[in-house]
Amino acid sequence: GDRIHREFTCPTFADAVAFIVRVGFDAEAADHHPDIAVHYKRVTLTFWTHSEGGLTAKDFAGAAAADKAAPR
């Protein structure tokens, strides 16, 4: 497809918010920001490069960084 979409389930709402903050700092440092949705303990991230109309290397790097930041 033209997007990377993943849902993460965190142990608590506070963990979900902390995860979003970690992803946010990583995204800001990379100057590439995912779409983020939070539903209690679930966080959904969608990566795609709006200006390119699809996936770029930045999207794959952002998704990998999110996987590293995810609660274990």
mmCIF file of C-alpha atoms in Angstrom:
data_model
loop_
_atom_site.group_PDB
_atom_site.id
_atom_site.type_symbol
_atom_site.label_atom_id
_atom_site.label_comp_id
_atom_site.label_asym_id
_atom_site.label_seq_id
_atom_site.Cartn_x
_atom_site.Cartn_y
_atom_site.Cartn_z
ATOM 1 C CA GLY A 1 0.000 0.000 0.000
ATOM 2 C CA ASP A 2 0.894 3.625 0.239
ATOM 3 C CA ARG A 3 1.009 3.766 4.061
ATOM 4 C CA ILE A 4 2.478 1.962 7.037
ATOM 5 C CA HIS A 5 -0.255 1.485 9.607
ATOM 6 C CA ARG A 6 0.286 -0.185 12.983
ATOM 7 C CA GLU A 7 -1.636 -0.426 16.229
ATOM 8 C CA PHE A 8 0.213 -0.757 19.535
ATOM 9 C CA THR A 9 -1.484 -1.880 22.749
ATOM 10 C CA CYS A 10 0.030 -0.486 25.916
ATOM 11 C CA PRO A 11 -0.444 -1.786 29.474
ATOM 12 C CA THR A 12 -2.110 1.432 30.692
ATOM 13 C CA PHE A 13 -3.353 4.767 29.385
ATOM 14 C CA ALA A 14 -0.324 6.462 30.977
ATOM 15 C CA ASP A 15 1.963 4.076 29.075
ATOM 16 C CA ALA A 16 0.128 4.953 25.845
ATOM 17 C CA VAL A 17 0.670 8.665 26.449
ATOM 18 C CA ALA A 18 4.349 8.104 27.298
ATOM 19 C CA PHE A 19 4.750 6.108 24.075
ATOM 20 C CA ILE A 20 3.193 8.948 22.078
ATOM 21 C CA VAL A 21 5.639 11.390 23.659
ATOM 22 C CA ARG A 22 8.613 9.161 22.756
ATOM 23 C CA VAL A 23 7.348 8.818 19.176
ATOM 24 C CA GLY A 24 6.758 12.567 19.045
ATOM 25 C CA PHE A 25 10.310 13.428 20.064
ATOM 26 C CA ASP A 26 11.741 10.928 17.559
ATOM 27 C CA ALA A 27 9.482 12.305 14.819
ATOM 28 C CA GLU A 28 10.422 15.892 15.606
ATOM 29 C CA ALA A 29 14.137 15.039 15.482
ATOM 30 C CA ALA A 30 13.624 13.368 12.080
ATOM 31 C CA ASP A 31 11.339 16.186 10.870
ATOM 32 C CA HIS A 32 8.878 13.517 9.738
ATOM 33 C CA HIS A 33 5.633 13.075 11.657
ATOM 34 C CA PRO A 34 3.141 10.194 11.663
ATOM 35 C CA ASP A 35 -0.594 10.483 12.039
ATOM 36 C CA ILE A 36 -1.374 9.414 15.626
ATOM 37 C CA ALA A 37 -4.663 8.187 17.094
ATOM 38 C CA VAL A 38 -5.106 7.123 20.708
ATOM 39 C CA HIS A 39 -7.981 5.073 22.073
ATOM 40 C CA TYR A 40 -7.397 4.462 25.776
ATOM 41 C CA LYS A 41 -4.531 1.904 25.770
ATOM 42 C CA ARG A 42 -4.271 1.567 21.973
ATOM 43 C CA VAL A 43 -2.125 3.856 19.861
ATOM 44 C CA THR A 44 -2.387 3.743 16.071
ATOM 45 C CA LEU A 45 0.409 5.213 13.980
ATOM 46 C CA THR A 46 0.214 5.829 10.248
ATOM 47 C CA PHE A 47 3.345 6.740 8.335
ATOM 48 C CA TRP A 48 3.320 8.126 4.799
ATOM 49 C CA THR A 49 4.941 11.062 3.110
ATOM 50 C CA HIS A 50 2.166 13.504 2.287
ATOM 51 C CA SER A 51 4.302 15.523 -0.119
ATOM 52 C CA GLU A 52 5.277 12.375 -2.064
ATOM 53 C CA GLY A 53 1.821 10.798 -1.983
ATOM 54 C CA GLY A 54 3.146 7.524 -0.627
ATOM 55 C CA LEU A 55 5.967 5.768 1.167
ATOM 56 C CA THR A 56 9.569 6.940 1.356
ATOM 57 C CA ALA A 57 12.622 5.847 3.326
ATOM 58 C CA LYS A 58 11.610 8.308 6.067
ATOM 59 C CA ASP A 59 8.416 6.333 6.662
ATOM 60 C CA PHE A 60 10.284 3.059 7.125
ATOM 61 C CA ALA A 61 12.771 4.758 9.464
ATOM 62 C CA GLY A 62 9.922 6.282 11.484
ATOM 63 C CA ALA A 63 8.146 2.949 11.759
ATOM 64 C CA ALA A 64 11.356 1.267 12.929
ATOM 65 C CA ALA A 65 11.888 3.988 15.535
ATOM 66 C CA ALA A 66 8.308 3.522 16.764
ATOM 67 C CA ASP A 67 8.882 -0.226 17.128
ATOM 68 C CA LYS A 68 11.957 0.521 19.288
ATOM 69 C CA ALA A 69 10.006 3.035 21.402
ATOM 70 C CA ALA A 70 7.025 0.709 21.952
ATOM 71 C CA PRO A 71 6.364 -0.592 25.454
ATOM 72 C CA ARG A 72 7.603 -4.131 25.980
#
